[in-house]
Amino acid sequence: MSGDIEARLARELPGYARRVVDALEAAGHEAWVVGGWVRDALLGRPGHDVDVTTSAPWQETARVLRAAGIEVHETGTAHGTVTAVVDGRSVETTTYRVEGAYSDRRHPDEVRFVTDVREDLARRDFTVNAMAFHPERGLLDPFGGEKDLAARVIRAVGEPRRRFGEDALRVLRAVRFACRLDAAIEPATQEALVACAPELDQIARERIGQEMDGILATGRAAWALRHEFAVMAAAVPELAPMAGFDQRSPYHAHDVLEHTARVCAGVEEFTGGGASQALRWAALLHDVAKPECWSEDVSGRGHFFGHPEAGARTARRVMARLAIPGDVARAAAALVLLHDFEIQATAPSMRRMLAELERSCPGQARRLAFDLLDLKRSDAVAKAPQCMGYAVELDRMTRALRAELAAGAVWRVGDLAVGGADVIRERGIEPGPGVGMVLAQLLATVMEGELPNDRDAQLAWLRW
Ligand code: ATP
Ligand code: MG
């Protein structure tokens, strides 16, 4: 590697991380920056957290850093990790280690501390993640990670089958890094990936959830579905029936899998790569229940009655199993449920959509309404060519939604110009469920545009 690049990395290494490395080395130990920071800095993206690996045993690391005035938390001492906090920034600092046997294919049975940093690099998953950097000694890259990074290749360190056999989660990590770096997977690594994908069923579900969430967060789930479907379906078995499922419908030119890949790509396109995590999960799962809801009419045409409701149930189940955060999961399930909800570019239709979103996901309707329109737009362009017109229609709906929100859209009882006390007084009724019913009726009237959201008009309506 060129000295220029090493000089750039040395300049870009944050001062707080440098302090940790320097303190350890001043005490006679060896310390390197490893993993994600090195990889991303080589790519010109130096914002990654800094992890440090050191020859010092963790007790010694803690002692040396504290003596240098650095705050230390004993966060993972069983694996040799302590967290140093400098200027409010955390640096995970781990003793050189290798992993023992993985008899449950999940957790190493033991970690063994070693003295050579090269052994520590050799236990890491991919060549691009197995580089170490020191501001004076430069880059340590025993497996050709820098070359693979430049060529955008994900390659297992060592023998791929053995490495995926030790920890099947690496199968999903390979896909995540390929998506993130826009990389290809080296052929022997790819072959092992497919062979070992079924072993994902022995991996803790929340670890799978984290990696799946990570794959979606790259905005390249479409690539993963098209190129690594065996892995995706091993991680989320509910996806499996989508492949090759012929929709036998004039509205669909593609099978459910290719359609879903197009919708995943579409939501990124329409949001400039900034889709919310909820929208990304919804794109992945919006048609997940189509195969189970399929029926054929007398003309041989396929229908999917009830697939949004069934899909929302499946989406909730999948995301709960994978421990996806509740707010993301609720929002994604609401989008799946409503992805076929009929809307027009009119104010009452926009209010009905907001009210439906409010019902599924209280307090989120405003934000989710835009996500729902982006999902519908992507869904339309991913169908057959004759559905493109609807995508144009959706632009008018987005404008209608903006106009409606700017005009102070009414979709909750709380948005009305009158409240329960007004109902009790004007109607002369007792407090109780009747008050709510009157307000619900008033809300429906205002939402349909039959009454303005104006206090005098609504008081008059109550008196009438
Ligand atoms: P990210 O930005 O996604 O966090 P990262 O490189 O920091 O990227 P982590 O999952 O935080 O990835 O792991 C840190 C480093 O630890 C990786 O770069 C890799 O060297 C190593 N590593 C993590 N998980 C595994 C694993 N399951 N098997 C082998 N090595 C791993
Ligand atoms: Mg990390």
Short mmCIF file of C-alpha atoms and ligand atoms in Angstrom, two decimals:
data_model
loop_
_atom_site.label_atom_id
_atom_site.label_comp_id
_atom_site.label_asym_id
_atom_site.label_seq_id
_atom_site.Cartn_x
_atom_site.Cartn_y
_atom_site.Cartn_z
CA MET A 1 0.00 0.00 0.00
CA SER A 2 1.20 3.45 -0.67
CA GLY A 3 2.66 5.62 2.06
CA ASP A 4 0.22 8.35 1.04
CA ILE A 5 -2.74 6.28 2.05
CA GLU A 6 -1.10 5.31 5.34
CA ALA A 7 -0.36 8.97 6.01
CA ARG A 8 -3.98 9.84 5.28
CA LEU A 9 -5.24 7.15 7.68
CA ALA A 10 -2.82 8.34 10.36
CA ARG A 11 -4.18 11.86 9.94
CA GLU A 12 -7.77 10.70 10.02
CA LEU A 13 -7.45 8.46 13.05
CA PRO A 14 -9.38 10.34 15.74
CA GLY A 15 -7.31 11.74 18.60
CA TYR A 16 -9.38 9.91 21.23
CA ALA A 17 -8.48 6.54 19.65
CA ARG A 18 -4.85 7.52 19.24
CA ARG A 19 -4.71 8.19 22.99
CA VAL A 20 -5.77 4.62 23.74
CA VAL A 21 -3.24 3.13 21.32
CA ASP A 22 -0.44 5.40 22.61
CA ALA A 23 -1.18 4.73 26.27
CA LEU A 24 -0.97 0.96 25.74
CA GLU A 25 2.22 1.18 23.68
CA ALA A 26 3.88 3.56 26.13
CA ALA A 27 3.36 0.83 28.76
CA GLY A 28 5.24 -1.65 26.55
CA HIS A 29 2.27 -3.42 24.90
CA GLU A 30 1.32 -3.57 21.26
CA ALA A 31 -1.96 -2.02 20.07
CA TRP A 32 -3.64 -1.70 16.66
CA VAL A 33 -6.84 -0.26 15.29
CA VAL A 34 -8.81 -3.10 13.65
CA GLY A 35 -11.93 -4.01 11.72
CA GLY A 36 -14.60 -1.58 10.57
CA TRP A 37 -12.69 1.68 11.07
CA VAL A 38 -9.74 0.48 8.95
CA ARG A 39 -12.05 -0.83 6.22
CA ASP A 40 -14.18 2.29 6.05
CA ALA A 41 -11.22 4.69 6.32
CA LEU A 42 -9.56 2.98 3.35
CA LEU A 43 -12.77 3.63 1.44
CA GLY A 44 -12.59 7.29 2.42
CA ARG A 45 -15.38 6.94 5.00
CA PRO A 46 -13.60 7.54 8.30
CA GLY A 47 -16.71 7.97 10.50
CA HIS A 48 -16.79 4.39 11.85
CA ASP A 49 -16.37 3.55 15.57
CA VAL A 50 -12.81 2.67 16.42
CA ASP A 51 -11.99 -0.77 17.82
CA VAL A 52 -8.55 -1.47 19.21
CA THR A 53 -6.85 -4.84 19.63
CA THR A 54 -3.90 -5.24 21.97
CA SER A 55 -1.37 -7.74 23.27
CA ALA A 56 -2.18 -6.66 26.85
CA PRO A 57 -4.48 -8.91 28.93
CA TRP A 58 -7.69 -7.03 29.72
CA GLN A 59 -6.81 -6.48 33.39
CA GLU A 60 -3.55 -4.89 32.27
CA THR A 61 -5.36 -2.84 29.60
CA ALA A 62 -7.74 -1.50 32.24
CA ARG A 63 -4.86 -0.69 34.62
CA VAL A 64 -2.72 1.06 31.99
CA LEU A 65 -5.60 3.12 30.58
CA ARG A 66 -6.85 4.17 34.02
CA ALA A 67 -3.31 5.17 34.97
CA ALA A 68 -3.32 7.38 31.86
CA GLY A 69 -6.46 9.09 33.16
CA ILE A 70 -8.85 7.26 30.79
CA GLU A 71 -12.23 6.03 31.99
CA VAL A 72 -12.60 2.24 31.57
CA HIS A 73 -15.71 0.04 31.68
CA GLU A 74 -15.36 -3.73 31.97
CA THR A 75 -17.90 -4.49 29.26
CA GLY A 76 -16.94 -7.93 27.96
CA THR A 77 -14.07 -9.24 30.00
CA ALA A 78 -14.94 -12.89 29.32
CA HIS A 79 -13.91 -12.14 25.73
CA GLY A 80 -11.10 -9.81 26.76
CA THR A 81 -12.98 -6.59 26.01
CA VAL A 82 -13.02 -3.36 27.96
CA THR A 83 -14.45 -0.07 26.77
CA ALA A 84 -12.28 3.02 27.09
CA VAL A 85 -14.09 6.36 27.11
CA VAL A 86 -12.07 9.37 25.97
CA ASP A 87 -13.70 12.77 25.44
CA GLY A 88 -17.07 11.06 25.61
CA ARG A 89 -16.15 8.64 22.79
CA SER A 90 -16.00 4.88 23.34
CA VAL A 91 -13.20 2.68 22.09
CA GLU A 92 -13.67 -1.07 22.50
CA THR A 93 -10.32 -2.50 23.39
CA THR A 94 -9.88 -6.26 23.15
CA THR A 95 -6.97 -8.56 23.89
CA TYR A 96 -5.62 -10.53 20.90
CA ARG A 97 -7.68 -13.68 20.84
CA VAL A 98 -8.79 -16.64 18.82
CA GLU A 99 -11.97 -18.60 19.22
CA GLY A 100 -12.15 -22.22 20.32
CA ALA A 101 -14.58 -24.82 19.01
CA TYR A 102 -18.11 -23.77 18.05
CA SER A 103 -19.96 -26.88 19.12
CA ASP A 104 -23.35 -25.14 19.01
CA ARG A 105 -22.45 -23.18 15.85
CA ARG A 106 -23.38 -20.02 17.70
CA HIS A 107 -20.91 -19.07 20.35
CA PRO A 108 -17.33 -20.10 20.58
CA ASP A 109 -17.01 -22.53 23.51
CA GLU A 110 -14.05 -20.57 24.73
CA VAL A 111 -11.81 -17.78 23.67
CA ARG A 112 -8.08 -18.22 23.87
CA PHE A 113 -5.87 -15.19 24.27
CA VAL A 114 -2.83 -15.09 21.97
CA THR A 115 0.27 -12.96 21.60
CA ASP A 116 0.42 -12.43 17.84
CA VAL A 117 -1.92 -9.94 16.23
CA ARG A 118 -1.86 -12.04 13.04
CA GLU A 119 -3.62 -14.85 14.86
CA ASP A 120 -6.30 -12.38 15.96
CA LEU A 121 -6.73 -11.17 12.36
CA ALA A 122 -7.01 -14.76 11.14
CA ARG A 123 -10.11 -15.45 13.27
CA ARG A 124 -11.98 -12.55 11.64
CA ASP A 125 -14.65 -13.21 9.03
CA PHE A 126 -13.70 -11.50 5.74
CA THR A 127 -10.44 -10.18 4.34
CA VAL A 128 -11.82 -6.62 4.24
CA ASN A 129 -12.54 -6.90 7.99
CA ALA A 130 -9.19 -8.51 8.85
CA MET A 131 -6.81 -5.55 8.56
CA ALA A 132 -5.04 -3.72 11.38
CA PHE A 133 -3.63 -0.20 11.29
CA HIS A 134 -1.12 1.60 13.44
CA PRO A 135 -0.35 5.28 12.90
CA GLU A 136 3.41 4.59 12.75
CA ARG A 137 3.69 0.96 11.67
CA GLY A 138 1.07 1.37 8.96
CA LEU A 139 -1.32 -1.23 7.58
CA LEU A 140 -1.09 -4.89 8.53
CA ASP A 141 -2.98 -6.82 5.89
CA PRO A 142 -1.99 -10.50 5.84
CA PHE A 143 -5.01 -11.68 3.78
CA GLY A 144 -5.10 -9.11 0.99
CA GLY A 145 -8.03 -7.13 2.37
CA GLU A 146 -6.94 -3.88 0.78
CA LYS A 147 -6.89 -5.42 -2.69
CA ASP A 148 -10.27 -7.10 -2.15
CA LEU A 149 -11.70 -3.83 -0.88
CA ALA A 150 -10.48 -1.96 -3.95
CA ALA A 151 -11.92 -4.67 -6.21
CA ARG A 152 -15.10 -4.82 -4.09
CA VAL A 153 -14.83 -8.51 -3.25
CA ILE A 154 -16.05 -10.27 -0.11
CA ARG A 155 -13.77 -13.22 0.57
CA ALA A 156 -13.69 -15.40 3.67
CA VAL A 157 -10.47 -15.46 5.64
CA GLY A 158 -9.16 -19.01 5.33
CA GLU A 159 -11.23 -21.96 4.17
CA PRO A 160 -14.79 -20.67 3.60
CA ARG A 161 -16.69 -23.88 4.44
CA ARG A 162 -14.85 -24.24 7.72
CA ARG A 163 -15.34 -20.57 8.61
CA PHE A 164 -19.11 -20.62 7.90
CA GLY A 165 -19.34 -23.98 9.68
CA GLU A 166 -17.85 -22.38 12.82
CA ASP A 167 -20.41 -19.58 12.85
CA ALA A 168 -23.26 -19.64 10.34
CA LEU A 169 -24.08 -16.01 11.07
CA ARG A 170 -21.13 -15.18 8.82
CA VAL A 171 -23.29 -16.31 5.88
CA LEU A 172 -25.63 -13.42 6.52
CA ARG A 173 -22.77 -11.05 7.35
CA ALA A 174 -21.25 -11.80 3.94
CA VAL A 175 -24.48 -10.67 2.28
CA ARG A 176 -24.68 -7.59 4.49
CA PHE A 177 -21.12 -6.51 3.65
CA ALA A 178 -21.62 -7.28 -0.04
CA CYS A 179 -24.68 -5.00 -0.01
CA ARG A 180 -22.99 -2.34 2.03
CA LEU A 181 -19.80 -2.22 -0.08
CA ASP A 182 -21.57 -2.91 -3.37
CA ALA A 183 -19.23 -5.89 -3.64
CA ALA A 184 -19.33 -9.28 -5.31
CA ILE A 185 -18.83 -12.47 -3.34
CA GLU A 186 -15.75 -14.46 -4.31
CA PRO A 187 -16.75 -17.81 -5.92
CA ALA A 188 -15.43 -20.23 -3.24
CA THR A 189 -16.98 -18.02 -0.54
CA GLN A 190 -20.25 -17.96 -2.48
CA GLU A 191 -20.28 -21.73 -2.84
CA ALA A 192 -19.77 -22.14 0.92
CA LEU A 193 -22.44 -19.53 1.57
CA VAL A 194 -25.09 -21.55 -0.22
CA ALA A 195 -23.90 -24.81 1.33
CA CYS A 196 -23.96 -23.41 4.88
CA ALA A 197 -27.06 -21.18 4.64
CA PRO A 198 -29.36 -23.89 6.14
CA GLU A 199 -27.27 -23.77 9.33
CA LEU A 200 -28.68 -20.30 10.00
CA ASP A 201 -31.60 -22.08 11.65
CA GLN A 202 -29.29 -22.78 14.60
CA ILE A 203 -28.38 -19.14 15.09
CA ALA A 204 -29.97 -16.96 17.78
CA ARG A 205 -32.93 -15.15 16.20
CA GLU A 206 -32.03 -11.70 17.41
CA ARG A 207 -28.58 -12.00 15.82
CA ILE A 208 -30.30 -12.88 12.53
CA GLY A 209 -32.64 -9.94 13.09
CA GLN A 210 -29.73 -7.58 13.54
CA GLU A 211 -28.06 -8.72 10.32
CA MET A 212 -31.34 -8.64 8.34
CA ASP A 213 -32.00 -5.14 9.64
CA GLY A 214 -28.44 -4.30 8.61
CA ILE A 215 -28.99 -5.69 5.09
CA LEU A 216 -32.15 -3.58 4.71
CA ALA A 217 -30.34 -0.52 6.08
CA THR A 218 -27.86 -0.67 3.19
CA GLY A 219 -30.75 0.07 0.79
CA ARG A 220 -29.64 -2.87 -1.37
CA ALA A 221 -32.08 -5.56 -0.31
CA ALA A 222 -33.05 -5.92 -4.00
CA TRP A 223 -29.56 -7.20 -4.76
CA ALA A 224 -29.69 -9.62 -1.83
CA LEU A 225 -33.05 -11.00 -2.99
CA ARG A 226 -31.89 -11.46 -6.56
CA HIS A 227 -28.41 -12.81 -5.92
CA GLU A 228 -28.49 -14.37 -2.46
CA PHE A 229 -32.04 -15.62 -2.12
CA ALA A 230 -30.93 -18.94 -0.62
CA VAL A 231 -29.40 -17.01 2.26
CA MET A 232 -32.33 -14.61 2.65
CA ALA A 233 -34.84 -17.46 2.69
CA ALA A 234 -32.73 -19.40 5.19
CA ALA A 235 -32.72 -16.33 7.45
CA VAL A 236 -36.47 -15.67 7.01
CA PRO A 237 -38.15 -18.90 5.86
CA GLU A 238 -41.45 -17.04 5.24
CA LEU A 239 -39.80 -15.51 2.15
CA ALA A 240 -39.18 -18.89 0.49
CA PRO A 241 -42.59 -19.33 -1.27
CA MET A 242 -42.12 -16.03 -3.14
CA ALA A 243 -39.52 -17.52 -5.50
CA GLY A 244 -41.05 -18.67 -8.76
CA PHE A 245 -44.59 -17.93 -7.62
CA ASP A 246 -46.40 -17.16 -10.88
CA GLN A 247 -49.15 -14.65 -10.14
CA ARG A 248 -51.20 -15.50 -13.25
CA SER A 249 -52.55 -12.00 -13.34
CA PRO A 250 -52.52 -9.40 -16.13
CA TYR A 251 -51.36 -6.91 -13.49
CA HIS A 252 -48.16 -8.79 -12.80
CA ALA A 253 -45.31 -9.37 -15.21
CA HIS A 254 -43.03 -10.92 -12.56
CA ASP A 255 -43.03 -13.62 -9.92
CA VAL A 256 -43.54 -12.46 -6.33
CA LEU A 257 -39.80 -12.53 -5.64
CA GLU A 258 -38.76 -10.33 -8.58
CA HIS A 259 -41.71 -8.05 -7.89
CA THR A 260 -40.58 -7.72 -4.25
CA ALA A 261 -36.98 -7.02 -5.32
CA ARG A 262 -38.28 -4.25 -7.59
CA VAL A 263 -40.34 -2.75 -4.77
CA CYS A 264 -37.28 -2.81 -2.46
CA ALA A 265 -35.30 -0.98 -5.16
CA GLY A 266 -38.23 1.35 -5.83
CA VAL A 267 -38.55 2.64 -2.28
CA GLU A 268 -34.88 3.63 -2.38
CA GLU A 269 -35.28 5.29 -5.74
CA PHE A 270 -38.28 7.32 -4.66
CA THR A 271 -36.67 8.41 -1.39
CA GLY A 272 -33.21 9.11 -2.79
CA GLY A 273 -31.77 6.17 -0.84
CA GLY A 274 -33.23 7.46 2.41
CA ALA A 275 -36.17 5.09 2.98
CA SER A 276 -37.12 4.62 6.63
CA GLN A 277 -36.38 1.19 8.16
CA ALA A 278 -40.14 0.64 8.47
CA LEU A 279 -40.62 1.29 4.75
CA ARG A 280 -37.75 -1.08 3.94
CA TRP A 281 -39.21 -3.89 6.03
CA ALA A 282 -42.62 -3.22 4.51
CA ALA A 283 -41.20 -3.39 0.97
CA LEU A 284 -39.59 -6.75 1.80
CA LEU A 285 -42.73 -8.21 3.38
CA HIS A 286 -45.65 -6.46 1.65
CA ASP A 287 -46.56 -9.46 -0.54
CA VAL A 288 -45.20 -12.21 1.71
CA ALA A 289 -48.67 -13.74 2.10
CA LYS A 290 -49.54 -13.72 -1.59
CA PRO A 291 -48.64 -17.37 -2.21
CA GLU A 292 -50.84 -18.55 0.69
CA CYS A 293 -53.75 -16.27 -0.35
CA TRP A 294 -53.73 -17.19 -4.01
CA SER A 295 -56.88 -18.43 -5.69
CA GLU A 296 -57.88 -18.86 -9.30
CA ASP A 297 -61.15 -17.73 -10.85
CA VAL A 298 -63.01 -19.54 -13.65
CA SER A 299 -61.04 -17.66 -16.29
CA GLY A 300 -57.75 -18.91 -14.79
CA ARG A 301 -56.79 -15.52 -13.45
CA GLY A 302 -55.08 -15.34 -10.06
CA HIS A 303 -56.42 -13.39 -7.07
CA PHE A 304 -54.94 -12.74 -3.66
CA PHE A 305 -57.89 -11.87 -1.46
CA GLY A 306 -56.87 -10.92 2.06
CA HIS A 307 -53.14 -10.90 1.39
CA PRO A 308 -52.54 -7.48 3.02
CA GLU A 309 -54.13 -8.62 6.30
CA ALA A 310 -52.39 -12.01 6.22
CA GLY A 311 -49.15 -10.28 5.22
CA ALA A 312 -49.39 -7.86 8.14
CA ARG A 313 -49.83 -10.83 10.50
CA THR A 314 -46.81 -12.59 9.00
CA ALA A 315 -44.79 -9.36 9.12
CA ARG A 316 -45.59 -8.91 12.81
CA ARG A 317 -44.64 -12.50 13.55
CA VAL A 318 -41.36 -12.33 11.61
CA MET A 319 -40.29 -9.02 13.12
CA ALA A 320 -41.19 -10.10 16.67
CA ARG A 321 -39.18 -13.29 16.25
CA LEU A 322 -36.20 -11.30 14.96
CA ALA A 323 -36.50 -8.77 17.83
CA ILE A 324 -36.87 -5.80 15.46
CA PRO A 325 -37.59 -2.68 17.57
CA GLY A 326 -41.33 -2.34 18.28
CA ASP A 327 -41.78 1.10 16.69
CA VAL A 328 -40.23 -0.06 13.40
CA ALA A 329 -42.19 -3.34 13.44
CA ARG A 330 -45.54 -1.66 14.18
CA ALA A 331 -45.02 0.92 11.43
CA ALA A 332 -43.90 -1.72 8.91
CA ALA A 333 -46.91 -3.95 9.69
CA ALA A 334 -49.25 -0.96 9.24
CA LEU A 335 -47.72 -0.26 5.82
CA VAL A 336 -48.09 -3.91 4.79
CA LEU A 337 -51.71 -3.90 5.97
CA LEU A 338 -52.55 -0.75 3.99
CA HIS A 339 -50.43 -1.20 0.87
CA ASP A 340 -53.51 -2.00 -1.23
CA PHE A 341 -55.79 0.54 0.53
CA GLU A 342 -57.61 2.48 -2.17
CA ILE A 343 -56.90 6.18 -2.32
CA GLN A 344 -57.64 9.11 -4.59
CA ALA A 345 -56.03 12.52 -4.88
CA THR A 346 -58.76 14.18 -2.82
CA ALA A 347 -58.73 15.69 0.64
CA PRO A 348 -61.30 13.24 2.12
CA SER A 349 -59.33 10.28 0.75
CA MET A 350 -56.10 11.62 2.29
CA ARG A 351 -57.88 12.05 5.64
CA ARG A 352 -59.20 8.47 5.47
CA MET A 353 -55.69 7.21 4.80
CA LEU A 354 -54.33 9.21 7.76
CA ALA A 355 -57.11 7.85 9.99
CA GLU A 356 -56.33 4.24 8.94
CA LEU A 357 -52.64 4.76 9.69
CA GLU A 358 -53.54 6.36 13.01
CA ARG A 359 -55.60 3.30 13.92
CA SER A 360 -52.71 0.89 13.23
CA CYS A 361 -49.94 3.09 14.48
CA PRO A 362 -51.09 5.84 16.85
CA GLY A 363 -49.13 9.08 16.57
CA GLN A 364 -47.25 8.06 13.41
CA ALA A 365 -49.83 8.77 10.70
CA ARG A 366 -48.27 11.93 9.29
CA ARG A 367 -44.85 10.38 8.66
CA LEU A 368 -46.22 7.01 7.60
CA ALA A 369 -48.56 8.55 5.04
CA PHE A 370 -45.56 9.53 2.91
CA ASP A 371 -44.03 6.08 3.41
CA LEU A 372 -47.31 4.50 2.30
CA LEU A 373 -47.43 6.60 -0.87
CA ASP A 374 -43.80 5.65 -1.64
CA LEU A 375 -44.65 1.99 -1.08
CA LYS A 376 -47.69 2.23 -3.36
CA ARG A 377 -45.67 4.05 -6.01
CA SER A 378 -42.93 1.41 -5.95
CA ASP A 379 -45.54 -1.34 -5.97
CA ALA A 380 -47.19 0.19 -9.05
CA VAL A 381 -44.03 0.55 -11.12
CA ALA A 382 -42.96 -2.99 -10.15
CA LYS A 383 -46.12 -4.54 -11.58
CA ALA A 384 -46.94 -4.69 -15.27
CA PRO A 385 -46.31 -1.79 -17.69
CA GLN A 386 -50.01 -0.83 -17.71
CA CYS A 387 -49.78 -0.01 -13.98
CA MET A 388 -47.30 2.81 -14.60
CA GLY A 389 -50.14 5.33 -15.01
CA TYR A 390 -51.06 4.76 -11.40
CA ALA A 391 -47.55 5.79 -10.36
CA VAL A 392 -48.15 9.17 -12.01
CA GLU A 393 -51.50 9.37 -10.23
CA LEU A 394 -49.60 8.87 -6.98
CA ASP A 395 -47.67 12.08 -7.57
CA ARG A 396 -50.99 13.91 -7.53
CA MET A 397 -51.87 12.10 -4.31
CA THR A 398 -48.61 13.16 -2.70
CA ARG A 399 -49.39 16.76 -3.60
CA ALA A 400 -52.89 16.33 -2.20
CA LEU A 401 -51.43 14.95 1.04
CA ARG A 402 -49.02 17.87 1.38
CA ALA A 403 -51.81 20.37 0.71
CA GLU A 404 -54.06 18.64 3.21
CA LEU A 405 -51.42 18.57 5.96
CA ALA A 406 -50.54 22.20 5.30
CA ALA A 407 -54.21 23.11 5.65
CA GLY A 408 -54.31 21.40 9.08
CA ALA A 409 -55.71 18.00 8.19
CA VAL A 410 -58.29 16.51 10.52
CA TRP A 411 -58.10 12.76 11.11
CA ARG A 412 -58.25 12.34 14.87
CA VAL A 413 -61.00 13.33 17.30
CA GLY A 414 -58.38 15.54 18.94
CA ASP A 415 -58.06 17.54 15.71
CA LEU A 416 -61.70 18.70 15.86
CA ALA A 417 -62.48 22.29 16.81
CA VAL A 418 -64.81 21.08 19.58
CA GLY A 419 -64.34 18.54 22.36
CA GLY A 420 -66.23 16.29 24.78
CA ALA A 421 -67.28 19.17 27.07
CA ASP A 422 -68.93 20.90 24.11
CA VAL A 423 -70.84 17.72 23.25
CA ILE A 424 -72.08 17.30 26.85
CA ARG A 425 -73.18 20.91 27.07
CA GLU A 426 -74.71 21.34 23.64
CA ARG A 427 -76.39 17.94 23.45
CA GLY A 428 -77.33 17.86 27.13
CA ILE A 429 -76.04 14.29 27.52
CA GLU A 430 -74.22 12.59 30.38
CA PRO A 431 -70.48 11.94 30.17
CA GLY A 432 -69.89 8.41 28.85
CA PRO A 433 -69.51 6.40 25.67
CA GLY A 434 -72.25 8.41 23.96
CA VAL A 435 -69.96 11.44 23.89
CA GLY A 436 -67.31 9.48 21.99
CA MET A 437 -69.90 8.28 19.52
CA VAL A 438 -71.05 11.82 18.77
CA LEU A 439 -67.45 12.96 18.32
CA ALA A 440 -66.73 10.02 16.00
CA GLN A 441 -69.76 10.94 13.91
CA LEU A 442 -68.68 14.58 13.82
CA LEU A 443 -65.15 13.53 12.82
CA ALA A 444 -66.51 11.43 9.95
CA THR A 445 -68.60 14.40 8.77
CA VAL A 446 -65.62 16.77 8.86
CA MET A 447 -63.31 14.22 7.21
CA GLU A 448 -65.77 13.81 4.34
CA GLY A 449 -65.64 17.58 3.82
CA GLU A 450 -69.29 18.10 4.73
CA LEU A 451 -68.42 20.46 7.58
CA PRO A 452 -65.39 22.75 8.01
CA ASN A 453 -63.07 22.34 10.99
CA ASP A 454 -64.48 25.49 12.47
CA ARG A 455 -65.71 25.86 16.04
CA ASP A 456 -68.89 27.82 15.31
CA ALA A 457 -69.90 25.48 12.51
CA GLN A 458 -69.32 22.43 14.71
CA LEU A 459 -71.19 23.92 17.69
CA ALA A 460 -74.09 24.59 15.33
CA TRP A 461 -73.89 20.97 14.11
CA LEU A 462 -74.02 19.76 17.74
CA ARG A 463 -77.09 21.87 18.46
CA TRP A 464 -78.90 20.79 15.34
P1 ATP B 1 -20.23 -2.50 11.30
O1 ATP B 1 -20.08 -1.13 10.81
O2 ATP B 1 -21.26 -3.25 10.57
O3 ATP B 1 -20.34 -2.60 12.77
P2 ATP B 1 -17.79 -3.84 11.75
O4 ATP B 1 -16.65 -4.25 10.87
O5 ATP B 1 -17.50 -2.96 12.90
O6 ATP B 1 -18.88 -3.22 10.82
P3 ATP B 1 -18.83 -5.71 13.66
O7 ATP B 1 -19.93 -6.68 13.50
O8 ATP B 1 -19.02 -4.59 14.61
O9 ATP B 1 -18.46 -5.20 12.21
O10 ATP B 1 -17.55 -6.53 14.07
C1 ATP B 1 -16.28 -5.92 14.27
C2 ATP B 1 -15.18 -6.80 13.68
O11 ATP B 1 -15.18 -8.07 14.36
C3 ATP B 1 -15.42 -7.15 12.21
O12 ATP B 1 -14.81 -6.19 11.37
C4 ATP B 1 -14.75 -8.51 12.11
O13 ATP B 1 -13.36 -8.35 11.97
C5 ATP B 1 -15.00 -9.13 13.44
N1 ATP B 1 -16.21 -9.98 13.52
C6 ATP B 1 -17.44 -9.60 13.93
N2 ATP B 1 -18.32 -10.62 13.91
C7 ATP B 1 -17.63 -11.68 13.47
C8 ATP B 1 -17.97 -13.06 13.23
N3 ATP B 1 -19.21 -13.51 13.44
N4 ATP B 1 -16.98 -13.87 12.80
C9 ATP B 1 -15.71 -13.41 12.60
N5 ATP B 1 -15.36 -12.14 12.79
C10 ATP B 1 -16.27 -11.28 13.22
MG MG B 2 -18.97 -2.54 14.49
#
